[in-house]
mmCIF file with all atom_site columns, C-alpha atoms in Angstrom:
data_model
loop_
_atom_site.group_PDB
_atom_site.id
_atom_site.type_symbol
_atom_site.label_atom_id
_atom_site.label_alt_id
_atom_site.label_comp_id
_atom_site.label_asym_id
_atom_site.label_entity_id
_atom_site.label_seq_id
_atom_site.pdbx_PDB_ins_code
_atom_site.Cartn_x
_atom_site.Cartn_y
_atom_site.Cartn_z
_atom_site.occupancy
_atom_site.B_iso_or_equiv
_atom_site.pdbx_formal_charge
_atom_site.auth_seq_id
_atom_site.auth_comp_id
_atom_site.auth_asym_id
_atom_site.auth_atom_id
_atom_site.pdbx_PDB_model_num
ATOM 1   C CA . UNK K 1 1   ? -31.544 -2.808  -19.318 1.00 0.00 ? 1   UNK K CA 1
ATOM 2   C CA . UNK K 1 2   ? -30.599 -5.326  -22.331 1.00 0.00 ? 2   UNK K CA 1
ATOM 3   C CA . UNK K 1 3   ? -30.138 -2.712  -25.086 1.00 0.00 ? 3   UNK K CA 1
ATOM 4   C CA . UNK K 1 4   ? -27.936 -0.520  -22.456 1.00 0.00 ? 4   UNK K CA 1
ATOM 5   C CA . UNK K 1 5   ? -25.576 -3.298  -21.010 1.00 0.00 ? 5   UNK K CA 1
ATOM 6   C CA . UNK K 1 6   ? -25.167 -4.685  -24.846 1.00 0.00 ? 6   UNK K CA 1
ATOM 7   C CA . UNK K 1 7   ? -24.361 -0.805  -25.784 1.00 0.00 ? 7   UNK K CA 1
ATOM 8   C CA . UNK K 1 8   ? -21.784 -0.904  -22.849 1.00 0.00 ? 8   UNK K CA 1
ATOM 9   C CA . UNK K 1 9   ? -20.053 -4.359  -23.878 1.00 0.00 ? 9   UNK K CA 1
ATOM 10  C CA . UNK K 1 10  ? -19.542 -2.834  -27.136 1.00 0.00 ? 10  UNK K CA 1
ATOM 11  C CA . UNK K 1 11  ? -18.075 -0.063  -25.973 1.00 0.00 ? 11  UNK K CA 1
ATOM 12  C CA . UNK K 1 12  ? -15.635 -1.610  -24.402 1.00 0.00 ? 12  UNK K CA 1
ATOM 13  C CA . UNK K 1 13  ? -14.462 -3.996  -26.471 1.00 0.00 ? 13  UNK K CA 1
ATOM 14  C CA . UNK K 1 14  ? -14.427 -1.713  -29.644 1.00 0.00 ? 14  UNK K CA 1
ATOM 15  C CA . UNK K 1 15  ? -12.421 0.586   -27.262 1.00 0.00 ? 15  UNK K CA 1
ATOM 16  C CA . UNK K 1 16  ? -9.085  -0.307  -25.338 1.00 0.00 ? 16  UNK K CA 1
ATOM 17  C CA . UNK K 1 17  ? -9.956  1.866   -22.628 1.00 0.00 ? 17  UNK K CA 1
ATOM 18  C CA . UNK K 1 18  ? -13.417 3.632   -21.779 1.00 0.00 ? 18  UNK K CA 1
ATOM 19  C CA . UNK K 1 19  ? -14.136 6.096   -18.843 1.00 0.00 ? 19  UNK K CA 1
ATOM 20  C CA . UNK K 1 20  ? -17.517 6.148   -18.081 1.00 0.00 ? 20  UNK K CA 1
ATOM 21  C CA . UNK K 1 21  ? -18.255 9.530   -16.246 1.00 0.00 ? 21  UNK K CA 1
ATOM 22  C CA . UNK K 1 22  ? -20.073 12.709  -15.369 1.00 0.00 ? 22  UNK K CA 1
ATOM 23  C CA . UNK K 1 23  ? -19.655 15.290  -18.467 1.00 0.00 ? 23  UNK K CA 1
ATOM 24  C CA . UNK K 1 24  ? -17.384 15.287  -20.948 1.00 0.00 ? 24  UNK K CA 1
ATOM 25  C CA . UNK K 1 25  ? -13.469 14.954  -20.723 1.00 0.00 ? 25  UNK K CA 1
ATOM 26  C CA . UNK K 1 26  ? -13.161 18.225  -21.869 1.00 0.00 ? 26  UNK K CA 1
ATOM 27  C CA . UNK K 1 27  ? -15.893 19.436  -19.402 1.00 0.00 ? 27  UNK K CA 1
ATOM 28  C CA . UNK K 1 28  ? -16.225 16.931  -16.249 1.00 0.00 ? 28  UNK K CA 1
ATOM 29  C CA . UNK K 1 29  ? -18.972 18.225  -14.253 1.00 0.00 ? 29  UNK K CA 1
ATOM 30  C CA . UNK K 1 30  ? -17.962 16.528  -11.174 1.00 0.00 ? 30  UNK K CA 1
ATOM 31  C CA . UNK K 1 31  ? -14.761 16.060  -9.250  1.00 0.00 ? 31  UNK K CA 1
ATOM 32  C CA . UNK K 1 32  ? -14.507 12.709  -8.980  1.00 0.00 ? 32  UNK K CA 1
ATOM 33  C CA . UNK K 1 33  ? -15.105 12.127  -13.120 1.00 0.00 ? 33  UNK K CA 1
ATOM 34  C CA . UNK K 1 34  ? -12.984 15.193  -13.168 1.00 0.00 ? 34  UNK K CA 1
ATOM 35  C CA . UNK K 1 35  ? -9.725  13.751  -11.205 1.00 0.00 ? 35  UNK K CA 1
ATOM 36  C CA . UNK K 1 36  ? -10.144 10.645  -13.669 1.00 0.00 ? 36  UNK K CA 1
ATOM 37  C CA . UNK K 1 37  ? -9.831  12.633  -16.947 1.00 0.00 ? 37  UNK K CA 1
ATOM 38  C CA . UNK K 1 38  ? -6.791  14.265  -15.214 1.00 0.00 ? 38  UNK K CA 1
ATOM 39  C CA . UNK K 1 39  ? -5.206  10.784  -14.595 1.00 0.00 ? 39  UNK K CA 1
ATOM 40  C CA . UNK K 1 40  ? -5.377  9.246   -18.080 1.00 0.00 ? 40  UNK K CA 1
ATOM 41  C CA . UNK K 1 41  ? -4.426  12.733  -19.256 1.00 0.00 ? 41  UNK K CA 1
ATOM 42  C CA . UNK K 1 42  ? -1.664  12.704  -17.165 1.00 0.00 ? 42  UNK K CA 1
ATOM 43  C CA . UNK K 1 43  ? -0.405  8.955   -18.340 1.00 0.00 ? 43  UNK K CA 1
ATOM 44  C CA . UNK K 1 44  ? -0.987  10.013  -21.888 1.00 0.00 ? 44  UNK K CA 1
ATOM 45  C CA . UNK K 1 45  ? -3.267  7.470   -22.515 1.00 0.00 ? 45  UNK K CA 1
ATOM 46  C CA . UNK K 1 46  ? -5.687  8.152   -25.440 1.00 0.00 ? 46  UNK K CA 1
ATOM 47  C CA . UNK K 1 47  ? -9.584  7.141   -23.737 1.00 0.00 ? 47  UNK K CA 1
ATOM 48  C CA . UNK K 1 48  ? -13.749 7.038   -25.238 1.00 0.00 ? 48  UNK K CA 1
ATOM 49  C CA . UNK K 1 49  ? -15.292 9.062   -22.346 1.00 0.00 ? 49  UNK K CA 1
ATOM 50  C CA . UNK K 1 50  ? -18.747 8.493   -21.926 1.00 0.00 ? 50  UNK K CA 1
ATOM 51  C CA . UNK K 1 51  ? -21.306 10.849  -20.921 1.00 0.00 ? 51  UNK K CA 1
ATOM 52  C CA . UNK K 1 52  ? -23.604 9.144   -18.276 1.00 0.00 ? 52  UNK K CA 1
ATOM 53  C CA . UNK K 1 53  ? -25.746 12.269  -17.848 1.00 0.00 ? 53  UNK K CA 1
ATOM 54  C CA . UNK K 1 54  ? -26.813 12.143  -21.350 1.00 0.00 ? 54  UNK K CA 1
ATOM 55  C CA . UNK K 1 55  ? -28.868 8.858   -21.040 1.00 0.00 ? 55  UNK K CA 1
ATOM 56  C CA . UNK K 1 56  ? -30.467 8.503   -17.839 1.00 0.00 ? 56  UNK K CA 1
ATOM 57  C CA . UNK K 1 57  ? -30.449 4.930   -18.661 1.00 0.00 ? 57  UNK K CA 1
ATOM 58  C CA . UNK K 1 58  ? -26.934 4.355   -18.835 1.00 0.00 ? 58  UNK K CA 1
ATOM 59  C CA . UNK K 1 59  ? -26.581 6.150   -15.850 1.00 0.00 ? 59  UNK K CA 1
ATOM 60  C CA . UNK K 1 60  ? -28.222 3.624   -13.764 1.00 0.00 ? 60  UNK K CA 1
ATOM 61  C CA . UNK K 1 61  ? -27.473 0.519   -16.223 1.00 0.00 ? 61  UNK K CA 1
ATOM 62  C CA . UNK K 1 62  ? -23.124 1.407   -15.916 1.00 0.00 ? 62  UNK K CA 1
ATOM 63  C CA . UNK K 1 63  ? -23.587 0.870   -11.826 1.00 0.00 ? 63  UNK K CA 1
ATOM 64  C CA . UNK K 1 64  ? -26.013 -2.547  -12.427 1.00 0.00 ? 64  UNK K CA 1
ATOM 65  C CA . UNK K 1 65  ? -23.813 -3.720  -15.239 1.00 0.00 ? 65  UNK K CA 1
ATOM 66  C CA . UNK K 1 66  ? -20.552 -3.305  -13.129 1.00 0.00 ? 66  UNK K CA 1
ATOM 67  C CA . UNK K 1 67  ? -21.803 -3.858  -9.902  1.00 0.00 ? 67  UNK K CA 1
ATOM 68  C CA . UNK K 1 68  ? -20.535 -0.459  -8.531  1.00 0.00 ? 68  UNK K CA 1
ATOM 69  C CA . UNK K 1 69  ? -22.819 2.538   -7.311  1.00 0.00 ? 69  UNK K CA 1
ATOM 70  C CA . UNK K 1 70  ? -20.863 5.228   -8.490  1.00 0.00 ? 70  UNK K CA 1
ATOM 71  C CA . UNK K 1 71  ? -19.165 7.039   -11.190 1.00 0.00 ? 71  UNK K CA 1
ATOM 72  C CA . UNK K 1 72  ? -16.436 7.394   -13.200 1.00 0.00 ? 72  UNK K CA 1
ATOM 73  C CA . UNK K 1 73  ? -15.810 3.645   -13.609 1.00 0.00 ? 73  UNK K CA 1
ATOM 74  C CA . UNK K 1 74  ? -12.512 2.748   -15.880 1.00 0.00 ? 74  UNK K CA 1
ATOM 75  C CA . UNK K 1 75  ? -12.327 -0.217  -18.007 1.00 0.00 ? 75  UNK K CA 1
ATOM 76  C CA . UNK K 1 76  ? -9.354  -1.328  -19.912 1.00 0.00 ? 76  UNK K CA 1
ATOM 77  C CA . UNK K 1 77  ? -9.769  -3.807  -22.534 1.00 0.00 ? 77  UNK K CA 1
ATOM 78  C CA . UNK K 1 78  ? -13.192 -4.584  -21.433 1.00 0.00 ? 78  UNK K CA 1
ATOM 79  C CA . UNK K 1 79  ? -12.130 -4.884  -18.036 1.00 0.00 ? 79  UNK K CA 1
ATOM 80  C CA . UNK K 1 80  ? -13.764 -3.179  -15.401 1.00 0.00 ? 80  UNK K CA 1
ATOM 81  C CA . UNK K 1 81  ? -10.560 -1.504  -13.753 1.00 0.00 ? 81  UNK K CA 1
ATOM 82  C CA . UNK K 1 82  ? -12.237 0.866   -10.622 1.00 0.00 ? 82  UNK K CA 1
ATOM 83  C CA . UNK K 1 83  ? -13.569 4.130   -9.592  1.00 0.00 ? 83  UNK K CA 1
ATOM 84  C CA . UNK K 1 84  ? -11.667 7.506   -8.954  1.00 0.00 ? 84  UNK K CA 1
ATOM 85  C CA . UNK K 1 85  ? -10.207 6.136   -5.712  1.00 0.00 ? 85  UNK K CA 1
ATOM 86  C CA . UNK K 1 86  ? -8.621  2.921   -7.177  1.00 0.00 ? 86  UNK K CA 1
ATOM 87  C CA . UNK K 1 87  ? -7.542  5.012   -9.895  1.00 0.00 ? 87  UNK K CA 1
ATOM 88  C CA . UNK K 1 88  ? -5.877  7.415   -7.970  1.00 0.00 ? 88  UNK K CA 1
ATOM 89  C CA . UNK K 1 89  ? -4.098  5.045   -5.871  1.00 0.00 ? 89  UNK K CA 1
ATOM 90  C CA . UNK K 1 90  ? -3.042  2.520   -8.368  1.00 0.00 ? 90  UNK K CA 1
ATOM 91  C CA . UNK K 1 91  ? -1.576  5.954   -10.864 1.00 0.00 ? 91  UNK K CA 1
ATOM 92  C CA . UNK K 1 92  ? 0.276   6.809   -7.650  1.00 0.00 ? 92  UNK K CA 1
ATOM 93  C CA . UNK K 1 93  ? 1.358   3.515   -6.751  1.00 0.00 ? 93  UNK K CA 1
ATOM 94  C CA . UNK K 1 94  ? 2.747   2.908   -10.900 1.00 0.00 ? 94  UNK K CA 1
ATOM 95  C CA . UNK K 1 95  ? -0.067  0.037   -10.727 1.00 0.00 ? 95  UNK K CA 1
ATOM 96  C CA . UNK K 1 96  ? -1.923  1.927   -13.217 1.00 0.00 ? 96  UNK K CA 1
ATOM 97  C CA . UNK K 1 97  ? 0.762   2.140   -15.780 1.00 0.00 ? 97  UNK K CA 1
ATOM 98  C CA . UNK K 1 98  ? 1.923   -1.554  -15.389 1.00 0.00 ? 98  UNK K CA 1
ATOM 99  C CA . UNK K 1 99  ? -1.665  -2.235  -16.125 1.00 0.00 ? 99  UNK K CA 1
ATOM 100 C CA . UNK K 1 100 ? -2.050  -0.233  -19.064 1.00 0.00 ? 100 UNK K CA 1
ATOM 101 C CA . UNK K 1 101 ? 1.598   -1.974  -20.582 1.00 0.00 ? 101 UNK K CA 1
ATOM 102 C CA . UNK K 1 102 ? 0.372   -5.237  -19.389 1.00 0.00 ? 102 UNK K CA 1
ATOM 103 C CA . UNK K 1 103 ? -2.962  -4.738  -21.814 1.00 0.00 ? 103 UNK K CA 1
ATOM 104 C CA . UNK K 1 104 ? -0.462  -3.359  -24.741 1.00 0.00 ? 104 UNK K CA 1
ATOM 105 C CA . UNK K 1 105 ? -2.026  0.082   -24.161 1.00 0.00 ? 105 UNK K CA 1
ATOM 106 C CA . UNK K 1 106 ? -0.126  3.065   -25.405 1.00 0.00 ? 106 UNK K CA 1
ATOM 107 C CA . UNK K 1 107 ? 1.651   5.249   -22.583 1.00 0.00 ? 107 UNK K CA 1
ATOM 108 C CA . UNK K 1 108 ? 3.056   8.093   -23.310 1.00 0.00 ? 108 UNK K CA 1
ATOM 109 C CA . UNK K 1 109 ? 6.657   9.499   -20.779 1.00 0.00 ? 109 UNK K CA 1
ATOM 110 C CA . UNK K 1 110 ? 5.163   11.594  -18.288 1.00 0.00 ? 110 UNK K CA 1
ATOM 111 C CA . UNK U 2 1   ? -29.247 9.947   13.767  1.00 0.00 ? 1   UNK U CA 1
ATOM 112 C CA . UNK U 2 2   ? -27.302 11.942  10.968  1.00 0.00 ? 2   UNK U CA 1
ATOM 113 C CA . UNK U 2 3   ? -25.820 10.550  7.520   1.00 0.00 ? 3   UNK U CA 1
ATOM 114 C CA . UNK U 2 4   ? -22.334 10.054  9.267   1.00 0.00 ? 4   UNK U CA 1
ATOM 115 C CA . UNK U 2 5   ? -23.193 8.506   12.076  1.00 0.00 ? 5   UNK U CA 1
ATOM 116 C CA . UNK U 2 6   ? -25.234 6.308   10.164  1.00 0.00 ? 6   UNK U CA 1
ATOM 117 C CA . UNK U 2 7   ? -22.092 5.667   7.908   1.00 0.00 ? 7   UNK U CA 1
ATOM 118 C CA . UNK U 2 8   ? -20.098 5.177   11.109  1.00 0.00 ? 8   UNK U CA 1
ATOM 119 C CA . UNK U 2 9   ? -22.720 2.241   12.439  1.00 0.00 ? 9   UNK U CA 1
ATOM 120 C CA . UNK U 2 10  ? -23.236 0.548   9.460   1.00 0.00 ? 10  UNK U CA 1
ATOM 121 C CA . UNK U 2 11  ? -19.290 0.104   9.056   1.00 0.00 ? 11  UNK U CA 1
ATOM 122 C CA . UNK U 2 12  ? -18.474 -0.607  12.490  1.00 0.00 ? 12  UNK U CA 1
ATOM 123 C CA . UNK U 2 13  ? -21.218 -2.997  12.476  1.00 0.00 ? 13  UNK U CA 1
ATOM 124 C CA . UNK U 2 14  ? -19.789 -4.829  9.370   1.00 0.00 ? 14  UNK U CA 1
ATOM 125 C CA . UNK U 2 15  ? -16.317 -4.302  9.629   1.00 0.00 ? 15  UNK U CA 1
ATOM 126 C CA . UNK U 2 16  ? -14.928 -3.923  13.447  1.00 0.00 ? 16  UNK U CA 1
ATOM 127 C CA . UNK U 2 17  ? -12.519 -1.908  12.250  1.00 0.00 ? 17  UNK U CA 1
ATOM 128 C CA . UNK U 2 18  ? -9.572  -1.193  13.975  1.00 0.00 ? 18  UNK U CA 1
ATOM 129 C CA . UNK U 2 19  ? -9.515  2.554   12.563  1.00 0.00 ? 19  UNK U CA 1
ATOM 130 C CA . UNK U 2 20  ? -12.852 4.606   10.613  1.00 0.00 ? 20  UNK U CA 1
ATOM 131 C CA . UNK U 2 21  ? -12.107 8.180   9.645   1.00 0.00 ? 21  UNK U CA 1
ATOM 132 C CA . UNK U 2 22  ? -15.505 10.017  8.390   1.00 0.00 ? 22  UNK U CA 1
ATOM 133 C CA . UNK U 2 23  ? -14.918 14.042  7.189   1.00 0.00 ? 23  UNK U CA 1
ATOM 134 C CA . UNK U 2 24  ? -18.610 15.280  6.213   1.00 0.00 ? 24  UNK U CA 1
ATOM 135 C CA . UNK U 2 25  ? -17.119 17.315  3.325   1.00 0.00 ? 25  UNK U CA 1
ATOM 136 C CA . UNK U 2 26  ? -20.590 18.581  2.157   1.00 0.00 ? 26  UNK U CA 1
ATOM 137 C CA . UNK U 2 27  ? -19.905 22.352  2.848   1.00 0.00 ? 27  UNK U CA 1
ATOM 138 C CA . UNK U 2 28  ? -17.241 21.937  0.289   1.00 0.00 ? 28  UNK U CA 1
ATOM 139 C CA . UNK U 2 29  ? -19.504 21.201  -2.407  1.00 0.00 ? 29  UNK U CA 1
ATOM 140 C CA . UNK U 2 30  ? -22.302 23.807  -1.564  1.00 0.00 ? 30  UNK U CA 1
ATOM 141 C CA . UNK U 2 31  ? -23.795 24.613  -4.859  1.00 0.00 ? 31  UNK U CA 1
ATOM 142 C CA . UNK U 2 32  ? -22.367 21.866  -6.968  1.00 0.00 ? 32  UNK U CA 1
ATOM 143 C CA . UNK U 2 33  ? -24.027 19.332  -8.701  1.00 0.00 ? 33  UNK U CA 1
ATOM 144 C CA . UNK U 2 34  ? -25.568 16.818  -5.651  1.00 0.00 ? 34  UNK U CA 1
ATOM 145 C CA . UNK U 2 35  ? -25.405 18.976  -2.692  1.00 0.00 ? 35  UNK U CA 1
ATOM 146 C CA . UNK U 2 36  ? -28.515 19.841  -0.806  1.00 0.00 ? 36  UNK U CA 1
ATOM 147 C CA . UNK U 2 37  ? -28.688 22.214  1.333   1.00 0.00 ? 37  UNK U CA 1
ATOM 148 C CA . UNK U 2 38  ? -29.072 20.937  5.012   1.00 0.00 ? 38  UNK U CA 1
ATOM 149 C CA . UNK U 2 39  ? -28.347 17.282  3.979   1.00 0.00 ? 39  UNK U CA 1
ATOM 150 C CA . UNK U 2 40  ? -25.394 15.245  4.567   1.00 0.00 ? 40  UNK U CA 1
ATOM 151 C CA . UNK U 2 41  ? -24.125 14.822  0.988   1.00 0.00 ? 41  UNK U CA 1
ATOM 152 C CA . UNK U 2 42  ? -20.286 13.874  0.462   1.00 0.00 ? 42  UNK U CA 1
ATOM 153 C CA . UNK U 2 43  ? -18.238 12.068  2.730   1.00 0.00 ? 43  UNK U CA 1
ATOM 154 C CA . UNK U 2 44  ? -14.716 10.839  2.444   1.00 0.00 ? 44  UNK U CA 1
ATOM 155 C CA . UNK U 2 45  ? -13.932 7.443   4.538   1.00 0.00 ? 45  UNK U CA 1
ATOM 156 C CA . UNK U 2 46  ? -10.500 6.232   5.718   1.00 0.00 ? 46  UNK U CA 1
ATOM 157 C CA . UNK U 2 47  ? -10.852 2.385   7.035   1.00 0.00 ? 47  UNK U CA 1
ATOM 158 C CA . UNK U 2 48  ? -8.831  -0.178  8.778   1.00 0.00 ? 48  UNK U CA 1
ATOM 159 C CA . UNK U 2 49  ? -9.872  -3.777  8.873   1.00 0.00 ? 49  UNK U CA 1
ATOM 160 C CA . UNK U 2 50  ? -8.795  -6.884  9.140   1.00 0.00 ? 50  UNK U CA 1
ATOM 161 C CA . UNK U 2 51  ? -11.643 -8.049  6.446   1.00 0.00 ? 51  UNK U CA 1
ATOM 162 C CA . UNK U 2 52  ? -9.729  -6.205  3.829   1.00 0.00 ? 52  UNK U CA 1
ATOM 163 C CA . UNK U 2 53  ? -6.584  -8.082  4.110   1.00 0.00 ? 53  UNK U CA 1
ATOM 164 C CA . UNK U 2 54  ? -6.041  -10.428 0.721   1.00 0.00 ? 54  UNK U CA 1
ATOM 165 C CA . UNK U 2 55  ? -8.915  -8.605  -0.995  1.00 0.00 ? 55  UNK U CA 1
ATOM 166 C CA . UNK U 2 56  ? -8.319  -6.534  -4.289  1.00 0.00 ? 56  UNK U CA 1
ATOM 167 C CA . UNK U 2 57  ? -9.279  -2.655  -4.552  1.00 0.00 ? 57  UNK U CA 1
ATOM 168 C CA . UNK U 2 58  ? -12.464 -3.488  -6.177  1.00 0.00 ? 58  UNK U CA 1
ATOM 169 C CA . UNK U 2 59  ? -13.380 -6.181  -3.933  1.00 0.00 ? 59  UNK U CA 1
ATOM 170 C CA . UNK U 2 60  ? -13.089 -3.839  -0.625  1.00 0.00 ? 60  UNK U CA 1
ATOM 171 C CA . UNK U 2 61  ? -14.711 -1.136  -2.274  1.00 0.00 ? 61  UNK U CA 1
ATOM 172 C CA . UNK U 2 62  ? -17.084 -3.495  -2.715  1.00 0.00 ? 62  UNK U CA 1
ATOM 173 C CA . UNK U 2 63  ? -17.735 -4.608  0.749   1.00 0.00 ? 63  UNK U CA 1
ATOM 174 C CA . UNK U 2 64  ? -18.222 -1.047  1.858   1.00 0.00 ? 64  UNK U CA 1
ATOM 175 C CA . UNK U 2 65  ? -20.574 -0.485  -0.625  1.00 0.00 ? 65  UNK U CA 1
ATOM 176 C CA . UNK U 2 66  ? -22.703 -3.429  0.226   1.00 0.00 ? 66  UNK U CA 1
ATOM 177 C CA . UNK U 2 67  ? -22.399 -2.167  3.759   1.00 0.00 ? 67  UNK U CA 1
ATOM 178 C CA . UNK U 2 68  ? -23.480 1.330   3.615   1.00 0.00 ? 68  UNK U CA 1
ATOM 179 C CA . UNK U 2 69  ? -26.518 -0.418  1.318   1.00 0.00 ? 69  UNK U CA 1
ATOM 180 C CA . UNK U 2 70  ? -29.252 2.048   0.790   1.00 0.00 ? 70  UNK U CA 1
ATOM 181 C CA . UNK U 2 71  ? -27.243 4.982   1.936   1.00 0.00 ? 71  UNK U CA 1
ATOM 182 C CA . UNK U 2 72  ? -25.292 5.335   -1.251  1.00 0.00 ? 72  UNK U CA 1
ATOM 183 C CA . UNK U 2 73  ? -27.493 7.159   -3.872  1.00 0.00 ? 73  UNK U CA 1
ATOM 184 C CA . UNK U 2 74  ? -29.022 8.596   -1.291  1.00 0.00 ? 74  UNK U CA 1
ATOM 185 C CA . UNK U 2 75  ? -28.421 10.957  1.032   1.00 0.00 ? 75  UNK U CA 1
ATOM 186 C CA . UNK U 2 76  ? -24.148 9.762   -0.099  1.00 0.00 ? 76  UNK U CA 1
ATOM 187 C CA . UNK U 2 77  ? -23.873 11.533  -3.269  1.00 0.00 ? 77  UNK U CA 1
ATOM 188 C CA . UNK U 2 78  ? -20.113 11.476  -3.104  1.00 0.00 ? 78  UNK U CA 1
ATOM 189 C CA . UNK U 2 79  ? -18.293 9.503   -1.493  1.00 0.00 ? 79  UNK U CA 1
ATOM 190 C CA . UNK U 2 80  ? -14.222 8.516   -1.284  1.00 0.00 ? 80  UNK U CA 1
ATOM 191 C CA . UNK U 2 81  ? -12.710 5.915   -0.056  1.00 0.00 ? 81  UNK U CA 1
ATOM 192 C CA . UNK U 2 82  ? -9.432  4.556   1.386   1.00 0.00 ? 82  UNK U CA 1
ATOM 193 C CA . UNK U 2 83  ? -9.598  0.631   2.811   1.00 0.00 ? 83  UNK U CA 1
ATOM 194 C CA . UNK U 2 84  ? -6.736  -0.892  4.196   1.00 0.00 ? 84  UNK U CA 1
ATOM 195 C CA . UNK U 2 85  ? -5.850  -3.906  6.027   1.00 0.00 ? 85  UNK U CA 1
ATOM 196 C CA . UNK U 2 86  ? -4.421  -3.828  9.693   1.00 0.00 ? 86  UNK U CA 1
ATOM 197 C CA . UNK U 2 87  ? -0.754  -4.511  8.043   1.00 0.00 ? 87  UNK U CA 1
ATOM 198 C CA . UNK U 2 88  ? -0.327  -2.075  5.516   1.00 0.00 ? 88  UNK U CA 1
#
């Protein structure tokens, strides 16, 4: 998994914040990915989504390079942030938000 | 014994919790991507335990995941989760 967890660190760091899911933001094909897109969306916050079911590679090498079984995963500023649950929580909570100002990331007024 | 109950030992076993919710929620994704038909697919998990108190989102999440072990992937598909400590 070299070439794929090298791909991923540059992703992240060339991009403030990077949602790895299922599909595309414009077409999620699965809830979870799908609730995520809705989030940032939401918050205004401009994202690189990443198609996992493209490269059956990355698939597998986003869960060993984060440590986490599932997807979406979030990462701001090369920080791995959560899944759909934490997101969810920590958007309802204003968490999410803080985090994003914290990291100078653009939020837009809901 | 089925996926949830499976779920339900693995967590009790790790955990003690003082509350474990488990909805199968599997019917509700019957011809999406991941279901199979017959098998225990998607849960969603409410938890209460004292292990989760100081711990970070991630980190929880983590120790559920390392609990459940081989069941995520497979036969969990889907799975959401809420982890709380006793207090909050």
């Amino acid at each position: 998994m070299g070439s794929v967890s090298e791909q991923i660190k540059k992703d992240i760091s060339d991009n403030d914040v990077v949602l790895y899911m299922k599909g595309t933001p414009v077409q999620p094909m699965c809830g979870f990915s799908s609730m995520a897109v809705q989030i940032l969306s939401h918050m205004g916050v401009k994202f690189k989504g990443v198609n996992v079911l493209e490269d059956p590679n990355l698939r597998q090498g986003i869960k060993d390079f984060a440590n986490w079984p599932t997807i979406p995963q979030l990462y701001v500023k090369g920080e791995f942030v959560g899944g759909c649950d934490i997101m969810r929580e920590m958007y309802e909570s204003g968490e999410l938000e803080e985090l994003m100002k914290s990291k100078s990331v653009a939020v837009s007024a809901g | 014994m089925n996926v949830a109950d499976s779920i339900r030992a693995r967590l009790t076993a790790a955990f003690a919790p003082a509350a474990l919710d488990i909805s199968d929620e599997s019917h509700l994704h019957a011809g999406h991507a991941g279901h199979r038909p017959g098998v225990s697919t998607h849960f969603r998990v409410a938890i209460v335990a004292a292990a989760f108190a100081g711990k970070s989102r991630v980190e929880r999440q983590r120790l559920v995941f390392a609990a459940l072990g081989d069941l995520m992937g497979n036969p969990i598909h889907a799975f959401a989760l809420s982890a709380k400590a006793p207090d909050e």
